C-alpha positions as a printed Julia matrix, in Angstrom:
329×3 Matrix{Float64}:
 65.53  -38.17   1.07
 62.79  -41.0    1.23
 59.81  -39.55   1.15
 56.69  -40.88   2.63
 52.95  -42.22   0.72
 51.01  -43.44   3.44
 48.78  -40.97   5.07
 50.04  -39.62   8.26
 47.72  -38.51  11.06
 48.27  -36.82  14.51
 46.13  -35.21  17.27
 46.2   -33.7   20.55
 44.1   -32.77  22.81
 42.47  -28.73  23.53
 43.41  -29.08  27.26
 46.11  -26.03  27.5
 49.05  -24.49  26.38
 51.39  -27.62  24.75
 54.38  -28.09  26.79
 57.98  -28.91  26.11
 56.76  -32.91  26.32
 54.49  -32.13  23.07
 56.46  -30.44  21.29
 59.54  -32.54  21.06
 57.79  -35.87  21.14
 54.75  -35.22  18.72
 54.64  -31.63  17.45
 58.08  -31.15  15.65
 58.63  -34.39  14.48
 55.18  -33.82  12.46
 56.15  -30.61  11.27
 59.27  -32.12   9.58
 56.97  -35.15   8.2
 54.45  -32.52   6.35
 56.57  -29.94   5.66
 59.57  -31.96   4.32
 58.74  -35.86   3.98
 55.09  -36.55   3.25
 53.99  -36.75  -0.62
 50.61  -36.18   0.49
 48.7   -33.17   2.91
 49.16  -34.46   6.67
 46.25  -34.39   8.79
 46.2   -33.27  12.5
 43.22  -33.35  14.58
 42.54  -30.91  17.45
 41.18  -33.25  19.74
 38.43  -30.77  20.99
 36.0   -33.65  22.01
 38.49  -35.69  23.94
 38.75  -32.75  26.17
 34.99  -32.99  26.98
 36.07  -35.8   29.69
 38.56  -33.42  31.48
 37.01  -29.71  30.88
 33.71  -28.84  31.57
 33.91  -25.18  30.91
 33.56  -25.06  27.02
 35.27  -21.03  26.89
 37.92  -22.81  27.88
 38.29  -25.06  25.71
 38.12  -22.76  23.17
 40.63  -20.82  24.24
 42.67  -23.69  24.06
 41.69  -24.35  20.41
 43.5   -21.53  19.58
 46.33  -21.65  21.9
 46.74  -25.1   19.51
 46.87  -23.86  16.3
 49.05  -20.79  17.35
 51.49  -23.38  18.85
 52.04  -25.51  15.39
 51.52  -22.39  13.46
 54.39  -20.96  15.58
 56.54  -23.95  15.55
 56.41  -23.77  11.04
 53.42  -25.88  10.05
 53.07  -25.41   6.06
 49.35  -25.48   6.08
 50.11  -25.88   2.08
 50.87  -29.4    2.97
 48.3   -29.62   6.14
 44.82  -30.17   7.31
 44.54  -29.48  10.56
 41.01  -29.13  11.91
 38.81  -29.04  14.86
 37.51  -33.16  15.82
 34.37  -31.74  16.62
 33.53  -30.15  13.27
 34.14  -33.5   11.68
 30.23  -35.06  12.85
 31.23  -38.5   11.33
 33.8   -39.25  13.71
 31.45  -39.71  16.09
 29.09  -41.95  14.62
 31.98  -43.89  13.75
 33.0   -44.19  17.28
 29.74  -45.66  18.17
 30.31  -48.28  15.27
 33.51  -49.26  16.51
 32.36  -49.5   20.06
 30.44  -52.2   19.0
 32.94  -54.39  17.58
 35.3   -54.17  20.39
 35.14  -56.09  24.08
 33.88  -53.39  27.2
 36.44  -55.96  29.54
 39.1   -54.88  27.39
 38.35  -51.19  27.53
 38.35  -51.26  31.75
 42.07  -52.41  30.73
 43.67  -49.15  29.65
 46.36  -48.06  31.29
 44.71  -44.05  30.99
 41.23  -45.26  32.62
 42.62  -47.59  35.44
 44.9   -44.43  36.45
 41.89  -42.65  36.63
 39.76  -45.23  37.95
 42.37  -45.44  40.96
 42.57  -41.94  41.67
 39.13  -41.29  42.03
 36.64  -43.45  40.94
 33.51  -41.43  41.82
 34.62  -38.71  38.74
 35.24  -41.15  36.4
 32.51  -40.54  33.53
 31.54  -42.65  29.98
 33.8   -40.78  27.92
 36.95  -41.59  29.77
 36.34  -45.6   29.03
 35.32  -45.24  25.56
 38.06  -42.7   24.79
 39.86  -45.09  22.39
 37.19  -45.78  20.22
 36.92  -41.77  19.63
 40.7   -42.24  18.96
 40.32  -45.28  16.79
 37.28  -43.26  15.12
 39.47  -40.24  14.42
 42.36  -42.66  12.72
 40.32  -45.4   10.52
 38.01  -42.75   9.55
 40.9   -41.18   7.1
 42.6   -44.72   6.38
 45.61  -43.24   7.82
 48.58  -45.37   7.98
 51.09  -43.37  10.23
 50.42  -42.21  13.46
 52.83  -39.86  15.13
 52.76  -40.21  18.83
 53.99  -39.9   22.04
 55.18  -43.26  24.37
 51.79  -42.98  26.44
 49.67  -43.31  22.99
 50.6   -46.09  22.08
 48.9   -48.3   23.53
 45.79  -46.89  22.08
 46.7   -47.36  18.93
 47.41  -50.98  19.21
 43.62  -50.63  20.46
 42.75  -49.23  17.33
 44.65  -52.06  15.33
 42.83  -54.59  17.36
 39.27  -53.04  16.75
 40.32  -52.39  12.78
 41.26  -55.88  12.83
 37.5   -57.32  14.95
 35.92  -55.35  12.17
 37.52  -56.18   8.8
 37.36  -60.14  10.11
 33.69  -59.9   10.75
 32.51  -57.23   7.8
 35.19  -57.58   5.47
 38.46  -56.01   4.51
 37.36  -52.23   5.46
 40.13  -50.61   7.31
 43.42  -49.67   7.0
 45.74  -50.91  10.02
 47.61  -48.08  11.46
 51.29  -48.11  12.64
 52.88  -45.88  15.73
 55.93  -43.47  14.7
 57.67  -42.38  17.22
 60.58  -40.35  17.82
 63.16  -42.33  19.97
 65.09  -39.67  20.78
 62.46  -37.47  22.4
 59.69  -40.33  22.8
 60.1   -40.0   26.63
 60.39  -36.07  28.06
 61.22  -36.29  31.82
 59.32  -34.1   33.4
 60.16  -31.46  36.5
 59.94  -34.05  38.55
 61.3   -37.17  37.34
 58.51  -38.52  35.83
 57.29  -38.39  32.35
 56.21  -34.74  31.76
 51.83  -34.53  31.49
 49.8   -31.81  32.64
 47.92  -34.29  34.79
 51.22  -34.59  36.37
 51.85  -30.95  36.9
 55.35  -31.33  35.66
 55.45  -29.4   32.75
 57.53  -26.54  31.1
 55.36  -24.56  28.96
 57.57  -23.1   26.19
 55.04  -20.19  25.47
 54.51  -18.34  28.69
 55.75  -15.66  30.22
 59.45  -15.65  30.89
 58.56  -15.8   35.03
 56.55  -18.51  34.59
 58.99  -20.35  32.79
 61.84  -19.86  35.2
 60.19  -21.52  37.83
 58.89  -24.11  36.32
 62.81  -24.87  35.8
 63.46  -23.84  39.0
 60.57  -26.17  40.52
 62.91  -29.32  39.08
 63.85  -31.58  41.29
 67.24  -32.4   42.61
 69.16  -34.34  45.02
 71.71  -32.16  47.83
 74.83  -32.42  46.3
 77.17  -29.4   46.65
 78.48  -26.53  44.66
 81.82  -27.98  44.79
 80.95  -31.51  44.16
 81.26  -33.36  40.85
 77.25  -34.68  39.48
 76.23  -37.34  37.61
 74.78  -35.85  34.36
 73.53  -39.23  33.29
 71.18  -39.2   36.54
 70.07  -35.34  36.8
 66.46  -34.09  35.13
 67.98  -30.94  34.12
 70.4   -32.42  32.02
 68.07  -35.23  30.63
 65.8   -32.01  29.4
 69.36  -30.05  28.19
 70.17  -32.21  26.19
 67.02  -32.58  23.91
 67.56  -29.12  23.07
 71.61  -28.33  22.63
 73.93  -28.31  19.86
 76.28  -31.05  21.04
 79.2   -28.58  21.64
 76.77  -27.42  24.29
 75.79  -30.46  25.59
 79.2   -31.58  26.17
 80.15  -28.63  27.9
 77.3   -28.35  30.28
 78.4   -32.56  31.01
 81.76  -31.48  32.09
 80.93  -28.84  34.11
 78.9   -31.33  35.97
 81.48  -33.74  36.16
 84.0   -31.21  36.96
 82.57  -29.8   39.72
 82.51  -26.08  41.31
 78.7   -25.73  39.45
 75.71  -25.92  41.28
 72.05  -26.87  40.15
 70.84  -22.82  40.9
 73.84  -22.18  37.2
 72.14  -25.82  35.45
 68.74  -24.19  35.43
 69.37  -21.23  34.52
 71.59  -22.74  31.55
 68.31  -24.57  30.51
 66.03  -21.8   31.08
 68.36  -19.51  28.55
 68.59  -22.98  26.31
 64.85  -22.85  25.93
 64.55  -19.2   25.46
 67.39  -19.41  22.61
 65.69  -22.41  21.07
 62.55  -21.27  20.55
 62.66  -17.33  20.52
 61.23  -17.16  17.27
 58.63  -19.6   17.96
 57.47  -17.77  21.1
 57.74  -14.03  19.08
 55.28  -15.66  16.57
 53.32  -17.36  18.82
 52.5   -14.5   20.61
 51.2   -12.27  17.69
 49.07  -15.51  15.98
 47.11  -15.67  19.05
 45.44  -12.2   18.93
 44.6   -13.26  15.18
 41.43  -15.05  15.69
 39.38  -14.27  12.66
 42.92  -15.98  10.78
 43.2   -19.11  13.27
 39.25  -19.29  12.54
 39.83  -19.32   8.58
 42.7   -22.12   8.91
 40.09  -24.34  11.13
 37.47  -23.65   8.41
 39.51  -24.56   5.68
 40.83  -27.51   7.23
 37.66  -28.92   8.15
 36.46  -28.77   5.12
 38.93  -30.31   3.44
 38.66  -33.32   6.07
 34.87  -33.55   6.47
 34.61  -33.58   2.12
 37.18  -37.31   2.82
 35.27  -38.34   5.96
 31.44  -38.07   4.59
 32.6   -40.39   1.59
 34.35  -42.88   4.2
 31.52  -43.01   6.2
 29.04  -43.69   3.52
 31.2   -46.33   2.49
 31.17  -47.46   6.08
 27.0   -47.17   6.36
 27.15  -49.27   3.35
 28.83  -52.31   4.57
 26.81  -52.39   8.03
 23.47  -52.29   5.71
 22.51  -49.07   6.74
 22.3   -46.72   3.82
């Protein structure tokens, strides 16, 4: 097994329950890197202050704090070989953000593909913090000298923003930062969501692995479909149940499920409910454990604690460094 030096960093955002999108494209693949790959403790950031631009109702994001924790937790984080932490207990981040914000073009900011979305659904809502969300991003990454950044396909665009920025700085104040790289995980980098499109809560396409059984079956059953028969043969290669299927099966299953679709005489009412009992299979252990972290607040609280103490005691001595070379310690 190669094992991996750099420092790997990941975050996501206190917005809700993770779905099935963030847990295949971000969330497992990390596991696997600290658990079994990484020589050194990987860091994960809940991004608690990124949700500030979406959520206004702070016992909510709170909630979703823990929902967070309970959800890598669940899924086998080693915290042994983890600091995972609360953004917002880190101070330095911020002021970092500010110092980044200066060395970085507002024209190319109105650029992001996250703000113009925004910008063209409704412009009157849009506040600061949406526009300078990468440079909290960028903050969050160059403020650890992390090297590896497990993400999703949408992120990755902002962290070419945070190479760029890296890049402004070290050219003007001297070699400072470390440039980060993307990892992601081709196979899952792109979950289809229940309607086609790429699954995001702003969407409303998810499947939310750790609800309520109900809830989950229809979400599946809310996936869209064309009109094709019981009798008729499908296409596998063209139906969202099947692209989501087969992110989860043993091949033996997979291949099964693709002949009955090809075969005929199996309707889309059987291929959801073969998912839905795919998902519940896949991660019944997760959602057992899941279940009985989250009424264990006073041991979610001690993991933060521990975390962010761990990550502040690396960030204080980055950001001195940092005051230093802009003159202002």
């Amino acid at each position: 097994m190669d094992y991996i030096k750099d420092r790997i960093l990941t975050g996501i955002q206190s917005t809700g329950l993770p779905h099935l999108g963030n847990l295949l494209s971000v969330i497992l693949p990390t596991i696997d890197l600290a658990n079994n790959k990484s020589l050194n403790p990987v860091f994960i950031s809940i991004a608690n202050l990124h949700s500030l631009t979406n959520i206004k109702n702070i016992s909510f994001i709170k909630k979703y704090i823990y929902n967070i924790l309970a959800t890598w937790l669940a899924c086998g984080l080693n915290t042994n070989k983890a600091i995972i932490y609360k953004q917002s207990d880190i101070p330095e981040v911020t002021e970092l953000a500010w110092y980044l914000s200066c060395f970085f073009k507002y024209k190319r900011l109105t650029l992001v593909h996250s703000f113009k979305d925004k910008i063209n659904n409704n412009m009157q809502s849009i506040n600061v913090g949406v526009l300078t969300y990468p440079m909290l991003m960028a903050a969050d990454i160059l403020l650890y000298n992390a090297k590896i950044i497990p993400v999703g396909k949408d992120q990755l665009q902002h962290i070419e923003i945070t190479r760029k920025v890296a890049k402004n700085f070290n050219r003007i104040m001297g070699k400072t930062f470390i440039l980060p790289t993307a990892l992601t995980n081709e196979n899952t980098m792109y979950v289809t969501g229940t309607d086609g499109k790429k699954m995001s809560k702003s969407k409303n396409n998810i499947i939310n692995v750790f609800i309520s059984n109900e809830i989950l079956k229809k979400q599946i059953q809310n996936i869209r479909t064309d009109n094709k028969s019981f009798q008729s043969s499908k296409d596998p290669n063209t139906n969202i149940i099947f692209s989501i299927y087969k992110l989860l099966a043993s091949k033996k299953s997979i291949n099964e499920i693709k002949n009955k679709y090809l075969n005929g005489n199996y309707g889309y009412f059987e291929a959801k409910n073969d998912l839905y009992q795919c998902i519940l299979n896949r991660f019944s252990n997760e959602r057992k454990l899941f279940n009985t972290l989250i009424k264990e607040k006073l041991f979610l609280d001690k993991i933060l604690n521990n975390g962010a103490e761990k990550a502040r005691e690396i960030a204080i001595k980055n950001i001195s460094n940092i005051r230093n070379i802009l003159g202002l310690k």
